[in-house]
C-alpha positions as MATLAB code, in Angstrom:
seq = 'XXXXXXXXXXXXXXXXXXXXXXXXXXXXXXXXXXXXXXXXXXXXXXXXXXXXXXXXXXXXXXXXXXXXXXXXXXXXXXXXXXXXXXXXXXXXXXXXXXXXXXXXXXXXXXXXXXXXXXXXXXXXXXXXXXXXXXXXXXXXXXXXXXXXXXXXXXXXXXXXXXXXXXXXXXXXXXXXXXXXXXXXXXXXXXXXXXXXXXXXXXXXXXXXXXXXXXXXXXXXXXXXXXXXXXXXXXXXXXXXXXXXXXXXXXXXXXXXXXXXXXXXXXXXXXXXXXXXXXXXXXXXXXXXXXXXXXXXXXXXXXXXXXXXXXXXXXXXXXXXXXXXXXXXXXXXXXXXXXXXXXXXXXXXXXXXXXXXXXXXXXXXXXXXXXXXXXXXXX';
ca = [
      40.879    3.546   77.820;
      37.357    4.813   78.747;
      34.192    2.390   77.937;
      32.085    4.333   75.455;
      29.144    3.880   77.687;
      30.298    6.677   79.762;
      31.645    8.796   77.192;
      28.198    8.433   74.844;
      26.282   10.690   74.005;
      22.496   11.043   73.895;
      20.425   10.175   70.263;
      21.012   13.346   67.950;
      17.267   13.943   68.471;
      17.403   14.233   71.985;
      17.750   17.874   74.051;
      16.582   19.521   76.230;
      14.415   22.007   73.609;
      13.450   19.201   72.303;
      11.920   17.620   75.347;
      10.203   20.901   75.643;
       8.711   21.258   72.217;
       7.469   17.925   73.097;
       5.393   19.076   76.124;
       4.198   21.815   74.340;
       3.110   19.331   71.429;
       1.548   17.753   74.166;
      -0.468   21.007   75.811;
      -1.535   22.091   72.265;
      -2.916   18.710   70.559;
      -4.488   17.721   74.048;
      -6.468   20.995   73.486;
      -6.985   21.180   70.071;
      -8.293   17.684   69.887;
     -11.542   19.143   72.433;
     -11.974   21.567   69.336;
     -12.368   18.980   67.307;
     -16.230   17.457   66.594;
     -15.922   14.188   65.129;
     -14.402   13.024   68.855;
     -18.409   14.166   70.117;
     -20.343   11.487   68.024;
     -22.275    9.182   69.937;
     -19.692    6.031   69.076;
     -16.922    8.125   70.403;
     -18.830    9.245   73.601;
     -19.770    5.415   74.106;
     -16.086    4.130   73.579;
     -15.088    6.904   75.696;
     -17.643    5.893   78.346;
     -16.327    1.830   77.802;
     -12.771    2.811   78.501;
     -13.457    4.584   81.169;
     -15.352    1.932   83.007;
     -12.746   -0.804   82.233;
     -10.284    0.917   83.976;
     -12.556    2.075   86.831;
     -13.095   -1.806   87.400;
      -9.538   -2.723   87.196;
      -8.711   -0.142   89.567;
     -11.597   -1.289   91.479;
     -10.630   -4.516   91.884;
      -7.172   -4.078   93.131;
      -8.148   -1.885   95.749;
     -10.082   -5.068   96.738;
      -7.265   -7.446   97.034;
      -5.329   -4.901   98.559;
      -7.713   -4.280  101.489;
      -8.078   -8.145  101.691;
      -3.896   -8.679  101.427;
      -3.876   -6.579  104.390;
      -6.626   -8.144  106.124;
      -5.241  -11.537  105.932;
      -1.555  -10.468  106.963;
      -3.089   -8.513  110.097;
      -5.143  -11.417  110.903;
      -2.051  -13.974  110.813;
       0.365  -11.559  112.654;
      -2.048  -10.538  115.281;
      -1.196   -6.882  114.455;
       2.600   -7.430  115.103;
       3.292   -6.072  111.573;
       3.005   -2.032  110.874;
       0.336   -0.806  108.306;
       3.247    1.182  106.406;
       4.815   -1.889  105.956;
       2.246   -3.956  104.542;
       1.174   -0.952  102.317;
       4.942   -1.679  100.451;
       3.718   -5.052   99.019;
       0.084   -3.795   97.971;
      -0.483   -3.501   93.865;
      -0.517   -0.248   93.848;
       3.041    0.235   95.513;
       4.841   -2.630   93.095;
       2.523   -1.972   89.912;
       2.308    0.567   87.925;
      -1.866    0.540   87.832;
      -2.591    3.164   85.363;
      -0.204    1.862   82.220;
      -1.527   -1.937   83.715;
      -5.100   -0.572   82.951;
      -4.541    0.862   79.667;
      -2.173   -2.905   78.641;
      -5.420   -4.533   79.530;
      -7.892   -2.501   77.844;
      -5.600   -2.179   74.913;
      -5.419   -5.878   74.599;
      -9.373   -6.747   74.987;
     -10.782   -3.529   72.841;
      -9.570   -1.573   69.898;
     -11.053    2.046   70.734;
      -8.081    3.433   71.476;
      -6.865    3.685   67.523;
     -10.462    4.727   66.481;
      -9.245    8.420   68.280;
      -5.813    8.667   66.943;
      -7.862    8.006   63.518;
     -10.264   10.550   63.504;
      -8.419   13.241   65.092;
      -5.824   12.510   62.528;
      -8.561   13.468   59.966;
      -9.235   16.465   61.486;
      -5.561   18.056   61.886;
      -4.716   16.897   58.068;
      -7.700   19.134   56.652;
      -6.869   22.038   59.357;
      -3.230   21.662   57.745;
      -4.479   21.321   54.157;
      -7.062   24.493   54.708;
      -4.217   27.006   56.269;
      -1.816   26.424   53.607;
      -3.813   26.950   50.580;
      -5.102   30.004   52.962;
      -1.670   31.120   52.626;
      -1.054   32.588   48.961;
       2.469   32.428   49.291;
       2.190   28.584   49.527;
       2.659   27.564   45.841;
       3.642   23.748   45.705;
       1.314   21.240   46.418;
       0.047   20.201   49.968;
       0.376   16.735   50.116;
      -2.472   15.020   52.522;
      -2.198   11.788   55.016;
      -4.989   10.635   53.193;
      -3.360    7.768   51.881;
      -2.411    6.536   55.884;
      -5.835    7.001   56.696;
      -7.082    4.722   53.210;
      -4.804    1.801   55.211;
      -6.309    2.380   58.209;
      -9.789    1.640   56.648;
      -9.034   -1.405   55.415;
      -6.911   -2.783   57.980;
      -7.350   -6.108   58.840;
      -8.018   -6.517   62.269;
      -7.063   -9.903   62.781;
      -3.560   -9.022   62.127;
      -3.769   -5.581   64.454;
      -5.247   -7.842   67.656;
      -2.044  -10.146   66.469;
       0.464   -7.266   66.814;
      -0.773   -6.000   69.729;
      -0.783   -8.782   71.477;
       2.507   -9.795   70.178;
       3.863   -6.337   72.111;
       2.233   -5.879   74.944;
       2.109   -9.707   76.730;
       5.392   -9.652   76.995;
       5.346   -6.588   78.440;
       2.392   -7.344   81.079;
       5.010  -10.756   81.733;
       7.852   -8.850   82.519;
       5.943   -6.055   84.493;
       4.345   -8.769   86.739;
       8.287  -10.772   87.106;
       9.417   -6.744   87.882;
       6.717   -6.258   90.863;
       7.351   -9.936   91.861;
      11.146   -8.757   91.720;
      10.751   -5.093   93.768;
       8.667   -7.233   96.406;
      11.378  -10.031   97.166;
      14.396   -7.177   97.246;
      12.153   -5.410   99.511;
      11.239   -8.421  101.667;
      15.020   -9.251  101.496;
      16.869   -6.042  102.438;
      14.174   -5.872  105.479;
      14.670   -9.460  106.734;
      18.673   -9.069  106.308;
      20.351   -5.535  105.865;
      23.342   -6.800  104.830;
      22.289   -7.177  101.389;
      21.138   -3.523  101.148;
      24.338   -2.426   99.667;
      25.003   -5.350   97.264;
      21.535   -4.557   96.032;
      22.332   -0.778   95.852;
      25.419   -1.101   93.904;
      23.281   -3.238   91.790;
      20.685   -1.145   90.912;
      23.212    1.693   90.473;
      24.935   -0.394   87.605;
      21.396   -1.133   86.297;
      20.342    2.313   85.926;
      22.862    4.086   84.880;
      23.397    1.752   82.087;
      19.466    1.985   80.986;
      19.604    5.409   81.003;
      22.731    5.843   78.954;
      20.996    4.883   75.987;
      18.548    7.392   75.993;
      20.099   10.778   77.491;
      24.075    9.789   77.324;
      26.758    8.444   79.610;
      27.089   11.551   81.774;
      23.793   12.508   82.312;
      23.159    8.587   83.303;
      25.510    9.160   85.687;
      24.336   12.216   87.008;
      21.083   10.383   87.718;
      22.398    7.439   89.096;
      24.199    9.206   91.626;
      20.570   11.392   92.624;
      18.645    8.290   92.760;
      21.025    6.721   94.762;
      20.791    9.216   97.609;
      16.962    8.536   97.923;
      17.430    4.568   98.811;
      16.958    1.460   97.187;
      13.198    1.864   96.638;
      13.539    4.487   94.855;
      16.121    3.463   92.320;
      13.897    0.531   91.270;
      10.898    3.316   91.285;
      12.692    4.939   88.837;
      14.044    1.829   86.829;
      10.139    0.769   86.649;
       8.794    3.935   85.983;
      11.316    4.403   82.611;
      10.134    1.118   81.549;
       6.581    1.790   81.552;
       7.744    5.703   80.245;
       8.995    3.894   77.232;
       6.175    1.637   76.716;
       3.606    3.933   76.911;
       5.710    5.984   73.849;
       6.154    3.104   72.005;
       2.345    2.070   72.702;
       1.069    5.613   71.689;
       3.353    5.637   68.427;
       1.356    2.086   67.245;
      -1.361    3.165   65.531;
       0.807    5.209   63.000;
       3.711    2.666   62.472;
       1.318   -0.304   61.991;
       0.183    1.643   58.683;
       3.792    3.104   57.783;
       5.709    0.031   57.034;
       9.170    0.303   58.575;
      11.497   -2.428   58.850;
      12.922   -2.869   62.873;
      16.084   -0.569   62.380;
      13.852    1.976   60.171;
      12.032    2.614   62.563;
      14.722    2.933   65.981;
      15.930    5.321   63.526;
      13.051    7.370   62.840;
      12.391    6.903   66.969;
      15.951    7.972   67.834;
      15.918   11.212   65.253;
      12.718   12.275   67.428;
      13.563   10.635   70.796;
      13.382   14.128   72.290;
       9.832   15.089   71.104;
       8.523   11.842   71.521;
       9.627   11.682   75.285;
       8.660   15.362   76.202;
       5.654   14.700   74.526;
       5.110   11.057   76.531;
       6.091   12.777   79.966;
       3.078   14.864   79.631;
      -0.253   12.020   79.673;
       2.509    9.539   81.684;
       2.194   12.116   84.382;
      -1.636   12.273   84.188;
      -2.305    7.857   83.789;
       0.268    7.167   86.008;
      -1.123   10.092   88.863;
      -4.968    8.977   88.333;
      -4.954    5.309   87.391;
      -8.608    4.829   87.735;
      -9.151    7.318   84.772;
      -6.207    6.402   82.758;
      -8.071    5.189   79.936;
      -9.913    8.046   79.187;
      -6.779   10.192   79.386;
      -4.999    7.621   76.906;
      -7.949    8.156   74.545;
      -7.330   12.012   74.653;
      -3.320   10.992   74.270;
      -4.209    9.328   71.346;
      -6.268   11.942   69.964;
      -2.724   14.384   70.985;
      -0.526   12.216   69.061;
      -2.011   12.873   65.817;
      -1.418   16.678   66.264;
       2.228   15.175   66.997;
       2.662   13.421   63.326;
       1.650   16.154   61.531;
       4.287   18.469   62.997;
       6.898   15.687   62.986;
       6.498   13.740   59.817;
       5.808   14.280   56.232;
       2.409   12.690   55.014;
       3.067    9.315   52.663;
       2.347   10.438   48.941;
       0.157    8.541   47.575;
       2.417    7.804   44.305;
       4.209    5.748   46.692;
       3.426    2.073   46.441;
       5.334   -1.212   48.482;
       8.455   -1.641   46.829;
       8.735    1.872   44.620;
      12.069    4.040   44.708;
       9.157    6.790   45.844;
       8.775    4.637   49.023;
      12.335    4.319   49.390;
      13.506    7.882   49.234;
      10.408    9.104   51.673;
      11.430    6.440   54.175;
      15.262    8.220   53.950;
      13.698   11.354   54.402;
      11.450   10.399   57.315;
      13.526    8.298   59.598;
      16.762   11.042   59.460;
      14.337   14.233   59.974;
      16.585   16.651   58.140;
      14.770   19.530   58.858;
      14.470   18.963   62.872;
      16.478   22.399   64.255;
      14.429   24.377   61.431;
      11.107   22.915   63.068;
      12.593   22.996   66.930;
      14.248   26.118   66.333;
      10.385   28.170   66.639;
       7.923   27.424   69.264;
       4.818   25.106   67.537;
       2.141   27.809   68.993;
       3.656   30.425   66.935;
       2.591   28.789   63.923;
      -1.055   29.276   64.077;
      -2.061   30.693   67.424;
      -3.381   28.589   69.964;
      -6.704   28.758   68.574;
      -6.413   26.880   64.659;
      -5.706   29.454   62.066;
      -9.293   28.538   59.749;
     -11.158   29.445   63.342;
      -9.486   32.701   63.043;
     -10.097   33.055   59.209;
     -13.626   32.331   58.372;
     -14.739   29.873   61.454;
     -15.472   27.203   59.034;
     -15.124   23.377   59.919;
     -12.816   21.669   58.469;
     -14.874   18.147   59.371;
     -18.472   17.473   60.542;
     -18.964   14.205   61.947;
     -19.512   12.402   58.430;
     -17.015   11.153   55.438;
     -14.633   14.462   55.741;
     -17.396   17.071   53.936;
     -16.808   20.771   54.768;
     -19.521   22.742   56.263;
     -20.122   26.242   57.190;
     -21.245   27.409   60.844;
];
């Protein structure tokens, strides 16, 4: 009888039009979040402008140990060893420096959150203003006001705890992984023979991480490609879907450190949108991970994207609901199955409202200016 690992199939929320609706999430709230004004305030230009040169150091300073690695190595070999191989064991061969930067920023400062917030402001009142625009809408809009009351009186004690709780782990295990790639590197150079116990190895590995998020025989499929490129590049692609799923889960923070799922709630609700979450994490992984040195400013945009994100994915938390209520209870049964998802993946997300937002197009009046959610006219 066949193991069900390599009959499985992928999460019910995953597909391919679902990875693309995710992209295009991407595209549209990475724009839309420029339109927005509150993100122009002189505290979000300076935390902007912080980010940024955190990252620029950390980059910075691994280029230095790099240059001196090599240095030293040159120096004690007279030479004998190539350049191309001593490039294989620098930090940014075996480390992922872009997701490393934004772990160690995320860690030391809390500015990423401050963008999901306020751009989460702004898409709720775009969303509130075009449906009461639209006179066939005749139930009540319900607002994520009541997410963003938690968020203001957040404790952020218990936030630094949580993050910290997540991510040092993660900066562990990324750091025993580089250690790891180096040694199996160092190993299959020094002796060949172990090339294809290590190969077969990191077959196994990947097809069986994979299989949990796209299905047994697509996990195959790209076990077998990655296999043809060598061993470096199977444990490229092993590290690279652990930092893919990190920066997801990292990105996805802000909102389920307000919404109080339990563990399993919320693989459910993750696993119902797995699709839209990872098209929509391919996009800014692509940008951190190709310009490290900038990565936290482009995970401070990302932040800003995935707000657009929960409004198109989720229902806002009523505010009738309180800790405990049935109210609670039946929203969280809505939210983590996503009933509706081939009714919202069915249409492309641009469609709805142009590419510009619909109360631009309607009277060009702001939704938000910069102070405690007041309209104002231009």
């Amino acid at each position: 009888m066949a193991s069900p690992v390599f009959v499985s199939r992928p999460p019910a929320g995953f597909s391919a039009q679902a990875l693309v609706r995710g992209f295009e999430l991407a595209c549209i709230g990475f724009y839309r979040s420029l339109q927005n004004p509150g993100l122009f305030t002189s505290n979000k230009v300076y935390s902007l402008f912080k980010t940024l040169a955190l990252s620029l150091i950390i980059d910075k300073f691994l280029w230095i140990v790099d240059a001196a690695v090599e240095k030293i190595v040159s120096s004690l070999t007279s030479g004998t060893v190539p350049t191309s191989t001593i490039s294989k064991f620098k930090t940014h061969s075996i480390l992922n420096v872009g997701v490393l930067c934004v772990c160690i920023t995320k860690l030391l400062l809390a500015d990423f959150e401050i963008f999901f917030w306020e751009s989460l402001r702004f898409f709720d009142r775009i969303r509130i203003r075009s449906s009461k625009s639209n006179r066939q809408e005749s139930k009540k809009v319900e607002s994520f006001e009541s997410i963003l009351a938690r968020e203001i009186s957040n404790d952020i004690e218990v936030e630094l705890h949580v993050k910290r709780q997540f991510l040092k782990p993660f900066l562990l295990s990324t750091l025993a992984l580089a250690l790891l790639r180096s040694l199996i590197i160092a190993t299959v150079m020094i002796s060949p023979l172990f090339t294809n116990i290590v190969g077969v190895t990191l077959f196994i590995t990947c097809f069986w991480q994979f299989s949990f998020t796209v299905g047994g025989p697509a996990a195959l499929g790209i076990s077998v490609l990655s296999s043809t490129f060598g061993i470096v590049s199977q444990m490229n692609l092993l590290f690279h879907l652990r930092s893919y799923e990190t920066v997801v889960k990292m990105l996805m923070e802000p909102y389920f450190t307000q919404v109080r799922f339990t563990k399993a709630e919320r693989d459910t609700w993750i696993n119902s949108r797995s699709g839209v979450l990872y098209g929509h994490g391919l996009f800014f992984y692509t940008l951190v991970t190709s310009f490290p040195r900038y990565s936290n400013l482009i995970f401070c945009l990302s932040n800003a994207s995935v707000a657009y994100l929960i409004t198109k994915i989720t229902d806002p938390l009523p505010a009738s609901c309180t800790l405990g209520s049935r109210h609670l209870s039946r929203w969280i049964s809505r939210q983590i199955i996503w009933a509706d998802r081939d009714r919202k993946l069915r249409r492309m997300f641009v469609e709805e409202e142009g590419f510009f937002p619909r109360f631009v197009l309607l009277d060009g009046v702001l939704p938000y200016d910069g102070t405690n959610g007041n309209s104002s006219s231009s």
